[in-house]
CSV table of C-alpha atoms (C1' of nucleotides) in Angstrom, one decimal:
chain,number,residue,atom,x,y,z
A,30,UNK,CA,13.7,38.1,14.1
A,31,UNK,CA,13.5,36.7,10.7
A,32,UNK,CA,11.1,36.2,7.7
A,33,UNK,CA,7.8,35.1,9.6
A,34,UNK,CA,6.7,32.4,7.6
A,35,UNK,CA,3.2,30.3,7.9
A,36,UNK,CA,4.9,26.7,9.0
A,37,UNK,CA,2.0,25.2,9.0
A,38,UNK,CA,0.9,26.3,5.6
A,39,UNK,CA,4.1,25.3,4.0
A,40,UNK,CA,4.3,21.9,5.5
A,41,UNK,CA,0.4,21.2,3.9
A,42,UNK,CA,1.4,22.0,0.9
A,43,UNK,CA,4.6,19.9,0.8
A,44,UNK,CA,2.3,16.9,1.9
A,45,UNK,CA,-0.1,17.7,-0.6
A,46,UNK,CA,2.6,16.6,-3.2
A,47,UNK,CA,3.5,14.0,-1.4
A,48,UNK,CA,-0.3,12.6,-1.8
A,49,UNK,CA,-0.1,13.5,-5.2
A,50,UNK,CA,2.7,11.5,-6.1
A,51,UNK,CA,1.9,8.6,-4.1
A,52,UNK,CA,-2.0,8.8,-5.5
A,53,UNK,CA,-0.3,8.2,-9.2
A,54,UNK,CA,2.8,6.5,-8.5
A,55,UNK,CA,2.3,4.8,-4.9
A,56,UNK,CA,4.3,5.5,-2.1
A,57,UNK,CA,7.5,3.5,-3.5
A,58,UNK,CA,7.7,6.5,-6.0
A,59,UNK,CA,7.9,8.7,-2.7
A,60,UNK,CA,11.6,10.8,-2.4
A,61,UNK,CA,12.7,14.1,-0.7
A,62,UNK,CA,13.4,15.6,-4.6
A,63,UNK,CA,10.4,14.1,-6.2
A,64,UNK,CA,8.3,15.1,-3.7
A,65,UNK,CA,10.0,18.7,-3.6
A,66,UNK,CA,9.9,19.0,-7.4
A,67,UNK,CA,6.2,17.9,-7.2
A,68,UNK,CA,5.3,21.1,-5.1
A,69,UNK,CA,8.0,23.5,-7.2
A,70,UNK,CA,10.3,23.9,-4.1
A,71,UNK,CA,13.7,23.1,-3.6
A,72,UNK,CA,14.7,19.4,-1.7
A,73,UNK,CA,16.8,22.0,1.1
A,74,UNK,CA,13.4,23.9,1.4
A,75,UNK,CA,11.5,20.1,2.6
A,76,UNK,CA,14.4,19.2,4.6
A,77,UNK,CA,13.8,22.6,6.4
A,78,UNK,CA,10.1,21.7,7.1
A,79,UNK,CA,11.0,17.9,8.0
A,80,UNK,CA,13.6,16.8,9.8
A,81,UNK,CA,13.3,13.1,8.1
A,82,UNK,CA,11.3,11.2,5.7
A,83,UNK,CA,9.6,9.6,8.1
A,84,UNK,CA,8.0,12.6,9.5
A,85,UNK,CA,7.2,13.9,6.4
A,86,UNK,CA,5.3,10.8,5.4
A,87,UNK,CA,3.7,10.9,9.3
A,88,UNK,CA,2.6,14.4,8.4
A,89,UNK,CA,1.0,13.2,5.0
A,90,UNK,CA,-0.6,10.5,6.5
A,91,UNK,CA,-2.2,12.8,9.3
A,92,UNK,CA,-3.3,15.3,6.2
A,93,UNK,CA,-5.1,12.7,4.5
A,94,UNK,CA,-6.9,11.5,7.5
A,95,UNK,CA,-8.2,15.3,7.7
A,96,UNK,CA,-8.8,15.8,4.3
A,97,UNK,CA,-11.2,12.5,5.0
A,98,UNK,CA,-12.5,13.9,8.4
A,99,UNK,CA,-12.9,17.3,6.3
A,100,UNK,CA,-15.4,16.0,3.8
A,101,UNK,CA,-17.6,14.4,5.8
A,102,UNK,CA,-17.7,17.2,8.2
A,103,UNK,CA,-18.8,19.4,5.2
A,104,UNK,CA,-21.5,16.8,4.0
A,105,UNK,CA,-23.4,16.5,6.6
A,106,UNK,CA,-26.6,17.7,6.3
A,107,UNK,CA,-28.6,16.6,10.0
A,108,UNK,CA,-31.1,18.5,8.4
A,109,UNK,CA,-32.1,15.0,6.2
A,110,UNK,CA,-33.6,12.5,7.5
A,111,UNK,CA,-31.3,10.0,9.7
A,112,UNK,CA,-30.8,7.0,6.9
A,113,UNK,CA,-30.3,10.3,4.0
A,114,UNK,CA,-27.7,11.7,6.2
A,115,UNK,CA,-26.0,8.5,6.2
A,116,UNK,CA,-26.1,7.5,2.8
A,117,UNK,CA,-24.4,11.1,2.4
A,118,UNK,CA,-21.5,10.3,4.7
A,119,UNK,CA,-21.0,6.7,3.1
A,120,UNK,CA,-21.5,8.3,-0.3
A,121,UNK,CA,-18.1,10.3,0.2
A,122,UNK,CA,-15.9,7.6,1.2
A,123,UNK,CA,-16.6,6.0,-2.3
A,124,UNK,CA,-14.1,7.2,-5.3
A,125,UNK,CA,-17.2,8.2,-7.5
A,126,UNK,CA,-15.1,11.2,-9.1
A,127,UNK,CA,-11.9,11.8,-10.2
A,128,UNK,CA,-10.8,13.5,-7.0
A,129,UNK,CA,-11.9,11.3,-4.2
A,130,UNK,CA,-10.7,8.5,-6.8
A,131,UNK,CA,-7.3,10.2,-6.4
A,132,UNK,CA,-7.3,10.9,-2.3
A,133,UNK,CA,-8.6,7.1,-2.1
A,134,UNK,CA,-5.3,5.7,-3.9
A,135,UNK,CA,-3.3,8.1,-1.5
A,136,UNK,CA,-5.3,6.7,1.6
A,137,UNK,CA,-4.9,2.9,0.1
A,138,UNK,CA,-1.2,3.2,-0.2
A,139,UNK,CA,-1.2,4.9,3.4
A,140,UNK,CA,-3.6,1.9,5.1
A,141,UNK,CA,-1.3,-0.5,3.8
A,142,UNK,CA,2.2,2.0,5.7
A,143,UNK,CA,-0.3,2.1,8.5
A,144,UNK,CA,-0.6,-1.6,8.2
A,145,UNK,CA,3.3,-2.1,8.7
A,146,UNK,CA,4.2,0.7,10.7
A,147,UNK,CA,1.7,0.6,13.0
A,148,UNK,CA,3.4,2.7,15.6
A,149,UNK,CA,3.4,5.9,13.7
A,150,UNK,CA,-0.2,5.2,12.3
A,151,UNK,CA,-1.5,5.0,15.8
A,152,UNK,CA,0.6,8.2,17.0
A,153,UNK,CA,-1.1,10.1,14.2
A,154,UNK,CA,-4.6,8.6,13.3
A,155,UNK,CA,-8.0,9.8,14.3
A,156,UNK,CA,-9.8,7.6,16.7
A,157,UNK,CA,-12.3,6.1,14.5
A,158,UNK,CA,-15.0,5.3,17.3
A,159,UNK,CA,-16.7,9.0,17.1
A,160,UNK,CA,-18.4,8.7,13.8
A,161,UNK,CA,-19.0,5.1,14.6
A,162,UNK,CA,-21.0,6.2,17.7
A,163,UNK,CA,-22.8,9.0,15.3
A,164,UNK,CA,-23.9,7.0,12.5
A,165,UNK,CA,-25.1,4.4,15.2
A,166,UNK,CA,-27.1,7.2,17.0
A,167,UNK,CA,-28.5,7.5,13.7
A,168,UNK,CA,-29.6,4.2,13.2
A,169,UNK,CA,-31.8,4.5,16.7
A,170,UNK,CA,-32.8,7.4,16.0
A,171,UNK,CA,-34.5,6.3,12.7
A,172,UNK,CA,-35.8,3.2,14.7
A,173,UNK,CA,-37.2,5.0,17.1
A,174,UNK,CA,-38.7,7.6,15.0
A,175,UNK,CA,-40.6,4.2,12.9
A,176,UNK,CA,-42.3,3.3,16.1
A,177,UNK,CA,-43.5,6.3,16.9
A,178,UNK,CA,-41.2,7.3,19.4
A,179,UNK,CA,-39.1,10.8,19.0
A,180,UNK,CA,-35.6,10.3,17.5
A,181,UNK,CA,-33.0,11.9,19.8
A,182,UNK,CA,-29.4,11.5,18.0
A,183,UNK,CA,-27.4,12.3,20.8
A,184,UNK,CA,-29.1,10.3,23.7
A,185,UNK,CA,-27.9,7.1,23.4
A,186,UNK,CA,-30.6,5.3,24.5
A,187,UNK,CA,-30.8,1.6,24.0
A,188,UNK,CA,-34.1,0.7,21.6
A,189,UNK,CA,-36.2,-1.9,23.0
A,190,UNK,CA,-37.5,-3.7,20.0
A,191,UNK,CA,-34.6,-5.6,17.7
A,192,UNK,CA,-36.2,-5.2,14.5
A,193,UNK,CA,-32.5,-4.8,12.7
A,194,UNK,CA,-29.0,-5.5,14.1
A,195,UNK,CA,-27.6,-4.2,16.5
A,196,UNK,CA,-26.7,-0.2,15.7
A,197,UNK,CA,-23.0,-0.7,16.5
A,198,UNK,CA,-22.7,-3.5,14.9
A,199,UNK,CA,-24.8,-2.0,12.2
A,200,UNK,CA,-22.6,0.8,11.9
A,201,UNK,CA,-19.2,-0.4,12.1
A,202,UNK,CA,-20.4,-2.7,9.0
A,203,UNK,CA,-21.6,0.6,6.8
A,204,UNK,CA,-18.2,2.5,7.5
A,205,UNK,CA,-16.3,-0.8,6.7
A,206,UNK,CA,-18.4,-1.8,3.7
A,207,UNK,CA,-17.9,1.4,2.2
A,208,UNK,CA,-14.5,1.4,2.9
A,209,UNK,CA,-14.0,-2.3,1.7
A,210,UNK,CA,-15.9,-1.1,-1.9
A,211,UNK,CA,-13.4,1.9,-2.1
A,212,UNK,CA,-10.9,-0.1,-2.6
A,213,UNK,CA,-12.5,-2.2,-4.8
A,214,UNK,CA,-13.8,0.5,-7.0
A,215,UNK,CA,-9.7,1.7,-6.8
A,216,UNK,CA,-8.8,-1.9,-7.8
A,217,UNK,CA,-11.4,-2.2,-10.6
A,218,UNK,CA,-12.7,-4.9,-8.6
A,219,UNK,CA,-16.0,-4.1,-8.8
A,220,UNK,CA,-18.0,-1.2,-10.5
A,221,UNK,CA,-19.2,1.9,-9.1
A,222,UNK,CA,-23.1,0.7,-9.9
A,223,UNK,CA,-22.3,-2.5,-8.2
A,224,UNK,CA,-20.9,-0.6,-5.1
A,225,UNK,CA,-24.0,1.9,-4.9
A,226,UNK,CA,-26.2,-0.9,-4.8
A,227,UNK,CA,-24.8,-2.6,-2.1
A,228,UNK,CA,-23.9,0.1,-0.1
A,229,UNK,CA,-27.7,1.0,-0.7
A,230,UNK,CA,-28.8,-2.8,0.2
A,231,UNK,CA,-26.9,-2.6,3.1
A,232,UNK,CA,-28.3,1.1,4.0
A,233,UNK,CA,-32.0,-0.4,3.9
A,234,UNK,CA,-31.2,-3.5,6.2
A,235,UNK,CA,-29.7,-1.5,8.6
A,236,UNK,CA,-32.2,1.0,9.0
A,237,UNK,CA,-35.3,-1.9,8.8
B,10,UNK,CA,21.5,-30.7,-21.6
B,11,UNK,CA,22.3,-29.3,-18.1
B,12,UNK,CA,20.8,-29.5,-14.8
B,13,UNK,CA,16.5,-29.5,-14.9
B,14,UNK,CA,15.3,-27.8,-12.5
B,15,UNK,CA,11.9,-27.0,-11.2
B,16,UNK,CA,11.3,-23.2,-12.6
B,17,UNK,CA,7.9,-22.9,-10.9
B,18,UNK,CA,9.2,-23.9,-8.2
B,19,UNK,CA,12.0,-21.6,-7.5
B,20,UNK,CA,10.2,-18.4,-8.6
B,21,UNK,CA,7.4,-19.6,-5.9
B,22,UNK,CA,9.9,-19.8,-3.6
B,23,UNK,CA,11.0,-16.5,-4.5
B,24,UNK,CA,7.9,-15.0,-4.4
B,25,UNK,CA,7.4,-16.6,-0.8
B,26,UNK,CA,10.4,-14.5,0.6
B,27,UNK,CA,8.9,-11.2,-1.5
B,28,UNK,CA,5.8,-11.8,0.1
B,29,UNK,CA,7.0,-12.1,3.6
B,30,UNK,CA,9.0,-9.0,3.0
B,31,UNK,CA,6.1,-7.0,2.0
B,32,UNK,CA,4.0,-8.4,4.9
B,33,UNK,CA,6.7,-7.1,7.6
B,34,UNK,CA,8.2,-3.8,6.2
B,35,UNK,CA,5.9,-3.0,3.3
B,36,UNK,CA,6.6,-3.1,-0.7
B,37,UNK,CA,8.8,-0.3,-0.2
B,38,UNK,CA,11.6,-2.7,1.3
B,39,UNK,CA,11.5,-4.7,-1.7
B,40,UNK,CA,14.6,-4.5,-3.5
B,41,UNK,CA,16.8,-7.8,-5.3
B,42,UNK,CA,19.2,-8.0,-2.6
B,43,UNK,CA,16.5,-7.9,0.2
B,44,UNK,CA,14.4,-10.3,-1.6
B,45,UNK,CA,17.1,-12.6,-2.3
B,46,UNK,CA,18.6,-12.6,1.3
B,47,UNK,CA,15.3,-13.5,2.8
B,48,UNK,CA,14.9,-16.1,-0.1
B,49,UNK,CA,18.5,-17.7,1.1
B,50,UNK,CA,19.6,-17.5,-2.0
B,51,UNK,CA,21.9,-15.0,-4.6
B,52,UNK,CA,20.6,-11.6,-6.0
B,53,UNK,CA,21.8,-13.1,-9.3
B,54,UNK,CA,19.4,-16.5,-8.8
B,55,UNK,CA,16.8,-13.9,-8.6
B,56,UNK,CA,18.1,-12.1,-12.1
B,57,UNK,CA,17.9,-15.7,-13.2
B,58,UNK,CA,14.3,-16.4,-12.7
B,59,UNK,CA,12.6,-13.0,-13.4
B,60,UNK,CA,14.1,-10.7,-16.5
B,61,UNK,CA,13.4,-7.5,-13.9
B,62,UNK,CA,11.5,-6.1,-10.8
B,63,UNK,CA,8.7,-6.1,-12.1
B,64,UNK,CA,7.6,-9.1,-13.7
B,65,UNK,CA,9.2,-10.3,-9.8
B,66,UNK,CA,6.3,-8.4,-8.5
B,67,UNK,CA,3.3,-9.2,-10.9
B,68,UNK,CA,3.9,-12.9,-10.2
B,69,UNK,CA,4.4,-12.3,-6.3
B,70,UNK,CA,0.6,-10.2,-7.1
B,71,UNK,CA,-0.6,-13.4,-8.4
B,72,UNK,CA,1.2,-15.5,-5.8
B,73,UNK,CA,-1.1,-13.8,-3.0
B,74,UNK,CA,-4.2,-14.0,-4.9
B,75,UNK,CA,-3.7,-17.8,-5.7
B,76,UNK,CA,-2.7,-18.6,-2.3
B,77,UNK,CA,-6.3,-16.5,-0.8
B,78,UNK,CA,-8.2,-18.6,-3.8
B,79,UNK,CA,-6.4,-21.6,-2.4
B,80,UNK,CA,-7.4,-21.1,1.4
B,81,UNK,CA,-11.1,-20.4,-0.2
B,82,UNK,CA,-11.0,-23.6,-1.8
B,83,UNK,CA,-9.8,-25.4,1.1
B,84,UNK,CA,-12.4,-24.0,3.6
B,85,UNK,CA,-15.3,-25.2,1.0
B,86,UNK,CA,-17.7,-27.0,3.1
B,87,UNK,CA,-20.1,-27.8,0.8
B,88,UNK,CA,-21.9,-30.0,3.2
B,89,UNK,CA,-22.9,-27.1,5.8
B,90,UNK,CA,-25.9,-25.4,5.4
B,91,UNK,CA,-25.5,-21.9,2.7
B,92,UNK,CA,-25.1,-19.6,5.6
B,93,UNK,CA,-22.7,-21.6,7.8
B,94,UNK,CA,-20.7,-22.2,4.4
B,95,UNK,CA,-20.8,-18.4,3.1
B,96,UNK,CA,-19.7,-17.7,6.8
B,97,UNK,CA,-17.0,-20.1,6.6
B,98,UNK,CA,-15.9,-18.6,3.7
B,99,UNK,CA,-16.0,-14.9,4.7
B,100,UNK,CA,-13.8,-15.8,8.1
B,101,UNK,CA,-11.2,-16.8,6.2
B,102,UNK,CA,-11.1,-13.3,5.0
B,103,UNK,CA,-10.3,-11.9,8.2
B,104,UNK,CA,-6.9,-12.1,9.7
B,105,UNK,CA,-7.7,-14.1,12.8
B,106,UNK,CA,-4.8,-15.9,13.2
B,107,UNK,CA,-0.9,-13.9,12.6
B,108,UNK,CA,-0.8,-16.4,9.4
B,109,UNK,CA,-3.3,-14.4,7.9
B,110,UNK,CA,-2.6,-11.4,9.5
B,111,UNK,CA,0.7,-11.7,7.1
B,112,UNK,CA,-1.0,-12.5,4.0
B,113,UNK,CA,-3.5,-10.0,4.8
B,114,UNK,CA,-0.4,-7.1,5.4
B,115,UNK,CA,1.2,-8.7,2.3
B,116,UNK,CA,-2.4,-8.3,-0.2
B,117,UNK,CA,-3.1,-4.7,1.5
B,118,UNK,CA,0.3,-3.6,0.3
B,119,UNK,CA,-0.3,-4.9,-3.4
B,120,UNK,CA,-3.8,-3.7,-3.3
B,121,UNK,CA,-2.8,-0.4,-3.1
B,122,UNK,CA,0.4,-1.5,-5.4
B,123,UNK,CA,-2.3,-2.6,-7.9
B,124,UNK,CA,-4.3,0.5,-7.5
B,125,UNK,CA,-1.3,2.5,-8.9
B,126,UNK,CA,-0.5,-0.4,-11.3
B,127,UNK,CA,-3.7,-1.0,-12.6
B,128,UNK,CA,-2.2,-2.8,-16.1
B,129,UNK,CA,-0.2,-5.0,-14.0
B,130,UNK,CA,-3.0,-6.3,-12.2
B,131,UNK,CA,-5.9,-6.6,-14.6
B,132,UNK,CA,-3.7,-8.9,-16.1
B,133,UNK,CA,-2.7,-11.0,-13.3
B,134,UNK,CA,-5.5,-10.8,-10.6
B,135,UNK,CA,-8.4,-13.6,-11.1
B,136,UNK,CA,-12.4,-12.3,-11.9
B,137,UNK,CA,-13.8,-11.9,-8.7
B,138,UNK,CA,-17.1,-12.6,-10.8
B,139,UNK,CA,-17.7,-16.3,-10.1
B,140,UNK,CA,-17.5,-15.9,-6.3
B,141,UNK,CA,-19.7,-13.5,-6.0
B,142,UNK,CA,-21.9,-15.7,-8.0
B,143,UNK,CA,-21.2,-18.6,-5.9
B,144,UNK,CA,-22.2,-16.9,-2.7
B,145,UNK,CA,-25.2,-14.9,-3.9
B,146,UNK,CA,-26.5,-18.6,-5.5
B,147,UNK,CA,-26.1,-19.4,-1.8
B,148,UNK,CA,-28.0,-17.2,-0.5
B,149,UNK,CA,-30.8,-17.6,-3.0
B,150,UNK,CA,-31.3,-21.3,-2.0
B,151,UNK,CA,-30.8,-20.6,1.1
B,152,UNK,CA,-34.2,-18.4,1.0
B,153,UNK,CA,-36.1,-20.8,-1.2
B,154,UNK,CA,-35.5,-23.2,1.4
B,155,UNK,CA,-37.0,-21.1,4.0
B,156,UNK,CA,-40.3,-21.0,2.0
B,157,UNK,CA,-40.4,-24.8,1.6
B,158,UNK,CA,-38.8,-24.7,-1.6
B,159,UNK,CA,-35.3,-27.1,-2.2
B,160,UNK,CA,-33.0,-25.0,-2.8
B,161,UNK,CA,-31.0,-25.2,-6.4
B,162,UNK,CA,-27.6,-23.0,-6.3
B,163,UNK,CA,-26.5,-23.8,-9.4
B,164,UNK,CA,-30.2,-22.6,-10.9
B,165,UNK,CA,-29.5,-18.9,-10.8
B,166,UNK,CA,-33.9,-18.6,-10.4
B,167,UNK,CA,-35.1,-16.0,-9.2
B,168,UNK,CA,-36.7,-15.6,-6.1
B,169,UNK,CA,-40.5,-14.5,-6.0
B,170,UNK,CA,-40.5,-12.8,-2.6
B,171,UNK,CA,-37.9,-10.3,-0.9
B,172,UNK,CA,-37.6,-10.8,2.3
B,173,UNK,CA,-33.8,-9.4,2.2
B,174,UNK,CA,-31.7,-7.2,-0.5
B,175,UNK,CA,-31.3,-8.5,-4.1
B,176,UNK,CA,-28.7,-11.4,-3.6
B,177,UNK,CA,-26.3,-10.1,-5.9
B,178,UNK,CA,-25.9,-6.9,-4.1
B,179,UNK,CA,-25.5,-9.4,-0.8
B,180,UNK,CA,-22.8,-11.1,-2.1
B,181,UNK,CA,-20.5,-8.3,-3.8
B,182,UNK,CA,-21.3,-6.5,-0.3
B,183,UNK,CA,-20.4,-9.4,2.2
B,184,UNK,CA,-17.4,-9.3,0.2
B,185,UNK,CA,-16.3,-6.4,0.6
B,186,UNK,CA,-17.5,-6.1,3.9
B,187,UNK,CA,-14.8,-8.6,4.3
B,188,UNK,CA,-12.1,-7.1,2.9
B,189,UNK,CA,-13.1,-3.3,4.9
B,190,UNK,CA,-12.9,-5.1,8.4
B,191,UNK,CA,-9.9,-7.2,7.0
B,192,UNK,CA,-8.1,-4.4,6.7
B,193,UNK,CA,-9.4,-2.3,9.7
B,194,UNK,CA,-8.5,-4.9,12.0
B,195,UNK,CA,-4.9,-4.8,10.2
B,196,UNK,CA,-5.1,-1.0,11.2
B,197,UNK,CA,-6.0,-1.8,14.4
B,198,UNK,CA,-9.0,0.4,13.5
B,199,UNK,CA,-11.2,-2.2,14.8
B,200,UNK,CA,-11.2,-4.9,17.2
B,201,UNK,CA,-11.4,-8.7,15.6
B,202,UNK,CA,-14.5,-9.1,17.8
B,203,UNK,CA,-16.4,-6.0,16.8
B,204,UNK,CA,-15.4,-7.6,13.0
B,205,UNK,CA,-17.1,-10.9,13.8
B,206,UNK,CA,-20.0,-9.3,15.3
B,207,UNK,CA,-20.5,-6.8,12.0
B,208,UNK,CA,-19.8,-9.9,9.5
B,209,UNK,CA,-22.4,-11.9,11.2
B,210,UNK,CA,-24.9,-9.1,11.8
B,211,UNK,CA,-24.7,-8.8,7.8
B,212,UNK,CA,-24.8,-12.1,7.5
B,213,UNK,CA,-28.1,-12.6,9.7
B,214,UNK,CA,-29.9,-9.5,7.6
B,215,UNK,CA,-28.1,-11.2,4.1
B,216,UNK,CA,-30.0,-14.8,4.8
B,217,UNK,CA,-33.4,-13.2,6.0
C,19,DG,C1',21.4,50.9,10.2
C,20,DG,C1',23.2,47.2,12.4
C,21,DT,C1',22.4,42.8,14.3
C,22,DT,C1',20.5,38.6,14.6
C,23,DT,C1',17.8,34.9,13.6
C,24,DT,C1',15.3,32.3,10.6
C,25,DC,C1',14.7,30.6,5.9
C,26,DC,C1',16.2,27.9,2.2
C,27,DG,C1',19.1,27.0,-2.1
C,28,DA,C1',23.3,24.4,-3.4
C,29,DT,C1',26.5,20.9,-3.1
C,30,DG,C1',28.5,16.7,-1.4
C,31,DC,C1',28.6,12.1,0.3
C,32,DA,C1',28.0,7.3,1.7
C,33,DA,C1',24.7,3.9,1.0
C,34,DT,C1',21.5,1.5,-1.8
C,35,DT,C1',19.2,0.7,-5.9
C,36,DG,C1',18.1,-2.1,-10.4
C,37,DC,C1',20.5,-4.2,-13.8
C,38,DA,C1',24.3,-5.8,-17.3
C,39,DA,C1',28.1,-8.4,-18.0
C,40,DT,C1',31.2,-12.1,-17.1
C,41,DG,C1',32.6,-16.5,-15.8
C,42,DC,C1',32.4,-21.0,-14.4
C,43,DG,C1',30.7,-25.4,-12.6
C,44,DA,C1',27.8,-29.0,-13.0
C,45,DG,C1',25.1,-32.1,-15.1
C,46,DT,C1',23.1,-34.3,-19.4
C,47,DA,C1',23.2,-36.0,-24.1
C,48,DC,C1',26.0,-38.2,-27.3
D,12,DG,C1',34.7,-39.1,-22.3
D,13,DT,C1',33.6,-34.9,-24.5
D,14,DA,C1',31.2,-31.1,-25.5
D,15,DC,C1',27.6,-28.2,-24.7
D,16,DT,C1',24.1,-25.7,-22.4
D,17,DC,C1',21.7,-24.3,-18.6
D,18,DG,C1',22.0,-22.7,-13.7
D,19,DC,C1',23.7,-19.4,-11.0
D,20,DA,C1',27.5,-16.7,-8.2
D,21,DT,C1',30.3,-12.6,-8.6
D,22,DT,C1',31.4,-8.2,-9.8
D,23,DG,C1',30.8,-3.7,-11.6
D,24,DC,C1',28.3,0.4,-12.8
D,25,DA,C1',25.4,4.4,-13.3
D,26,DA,C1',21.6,6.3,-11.1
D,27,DT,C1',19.1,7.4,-7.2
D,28,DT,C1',18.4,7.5,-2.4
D,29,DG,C1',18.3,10.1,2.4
D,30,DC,C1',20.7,13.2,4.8
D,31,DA,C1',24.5,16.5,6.5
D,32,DT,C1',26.7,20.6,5.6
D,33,DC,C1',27.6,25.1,4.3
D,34,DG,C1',26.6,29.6,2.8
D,35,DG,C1',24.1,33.5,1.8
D,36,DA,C1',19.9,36.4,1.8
D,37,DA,C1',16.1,38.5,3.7
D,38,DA,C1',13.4,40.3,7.3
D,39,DA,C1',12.1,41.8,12.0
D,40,DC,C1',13.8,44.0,16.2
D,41,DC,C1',16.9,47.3,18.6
DNA sequence: GGTTTTCCGATGCAATTGCAATGCGAGTAC
DNA sequence: GTACTCGCATTGCAATTGCATCGGAAAACC
């Protein structure tokens, strides 16, 4: 057998250019030999990894989604208190620094390919209901813990007193509000102050 | 002279078929020819009316932003009370119906075009300022009437109590609120129902 | 050490791209 | 009626695109 070679590894990093480019010149920009020259290889070397275009931008748009998935795994400190540990998860979605500015034009230009080709955005896309159902958790959690009663994240159980919205409700507004001021931080829309603020308003309602 | 011919006219119309292009296979499919065909008329009637690609696509950008402003200013029902009217608004944000499920494809794709482009776009896209002013002057008089007070949207006075986030922060975050679930439901990250019931769940908490 | 199988660089090709250049027809001003 | 100018269709071209093909080189296994 032949030169073992880590597929996997070599893939990543041809999808990491591919981000890269489409971050500063948007997915139209994307081609085998920009994309190839962006990550120093030859355009025979991405062919070998990818049989097509298409599933090399179905690869990149998986990465990204990880690379997501992978920060917010990394921030979350359960050791805060419910509404901190929150804000922390929001927090990261917004393109505060230059490098989540950077993955945030990437993951624009991919919503809107996801948009249009839905069929290999569904094939490849996380299932966005998990962290939904966590940052809701949170929400009762905190609730419960204000009136006394012990917060348990994981239970589920249904609060009795409606002193806020509705948790799911609650919580699918926080991920999509944060997502919705991403891009207007990207689009220069809005400021990064102005966004903290609301995501912050939005934070206290939400928690009562 | 020669023939006169209505100029705004036929780059709107050109625009149109750019737009629906976007909307169905993304900005990538643009090219003159494709543009043209779905237009009905000659790649070189297209060469006519716009010296290159791009100033094709800044005033296709503006198209979409004008024709969202327009649908705004259509949907103004002045006479409804603040929240039904901000409501009103913020729905026709959402792609509900596949009309605006198309314009919505179409602005997620120059969103992220602008993004990239962000010269382009500052000096095409309209201030978001005075809507955000307009809703949050909403919400204020909708709280002063809730304290027996008339409400005066055009005042800009400042409310004494706080019984809800500053109404700034409200408005740039119902907005964006908006435009998150607008594009999740696009993604088919998120049901249309789930969107209604997070819009008006902010909504509720927004108005006190 | 030979074999074999994977890796990957180089080259070629048909299709498409944005755009320039050319030409002409039609309609208006005179 | 004539001339002139704008409106636009056609054609051509260099560059770029995605992809197929070929060839060699390097490494693991016998």
């Amino acid at each position: 057998m032949p030169k073992k070679v880590d597929h996997h590894a070599r893939r990543t990093r041809i999808a990491d250019a591919l981000i890269r480019v489409a971050a500063r010149q948007g997915l139209e920009a994307v081609s085998l030999r920009l994309v190839a020259a962006e990550a120093g290889v030859s355009t025979g070397m991405v062919q070998h990894y990818f049989r097509d275009k298409n599933s090399m931008m179905a690869f990149a748009l998986r990465a990204v989604a990880e690379r997501v998935q992978d920060r917010l795994e990394r921030a979350r400190p359960d050791a805060l208190p419910p509404k901190e540990s929150v804000r922390g998860f929001l927090m990261q979605l917004l393109p505060l620094d230059t490098e989540r500015a950077e993955e945030g034009k990437a993951a624009l230009a991919f919503q809107a390919h996801a948009a249009v080709h839905s069929d290999v955005a569904g094939a490849v896309l996380p299932d966005p209901a998990p962290l939904r159902a966590h940052i809701a958790d949170l929400i009762r959690s905190a609730r419960a813990g204000r009136t006394g009663q012990a917060g348990r994240p994981g239970a589920g159980g249904k609060a009795r007193h409606a002193e806020g919205p509705d948790p799911y409700s609650a919580a699918v507004g926080l991920l999509a509000l944060a997502e919705g001021l991403g891009t207007q931080i990207l689009t220069r829309e809005c400021t990064p102050e102005d966004a903290v603020a609301a995501l912050d308003a939005q934070l206290d309602t939400a928690f009562g």
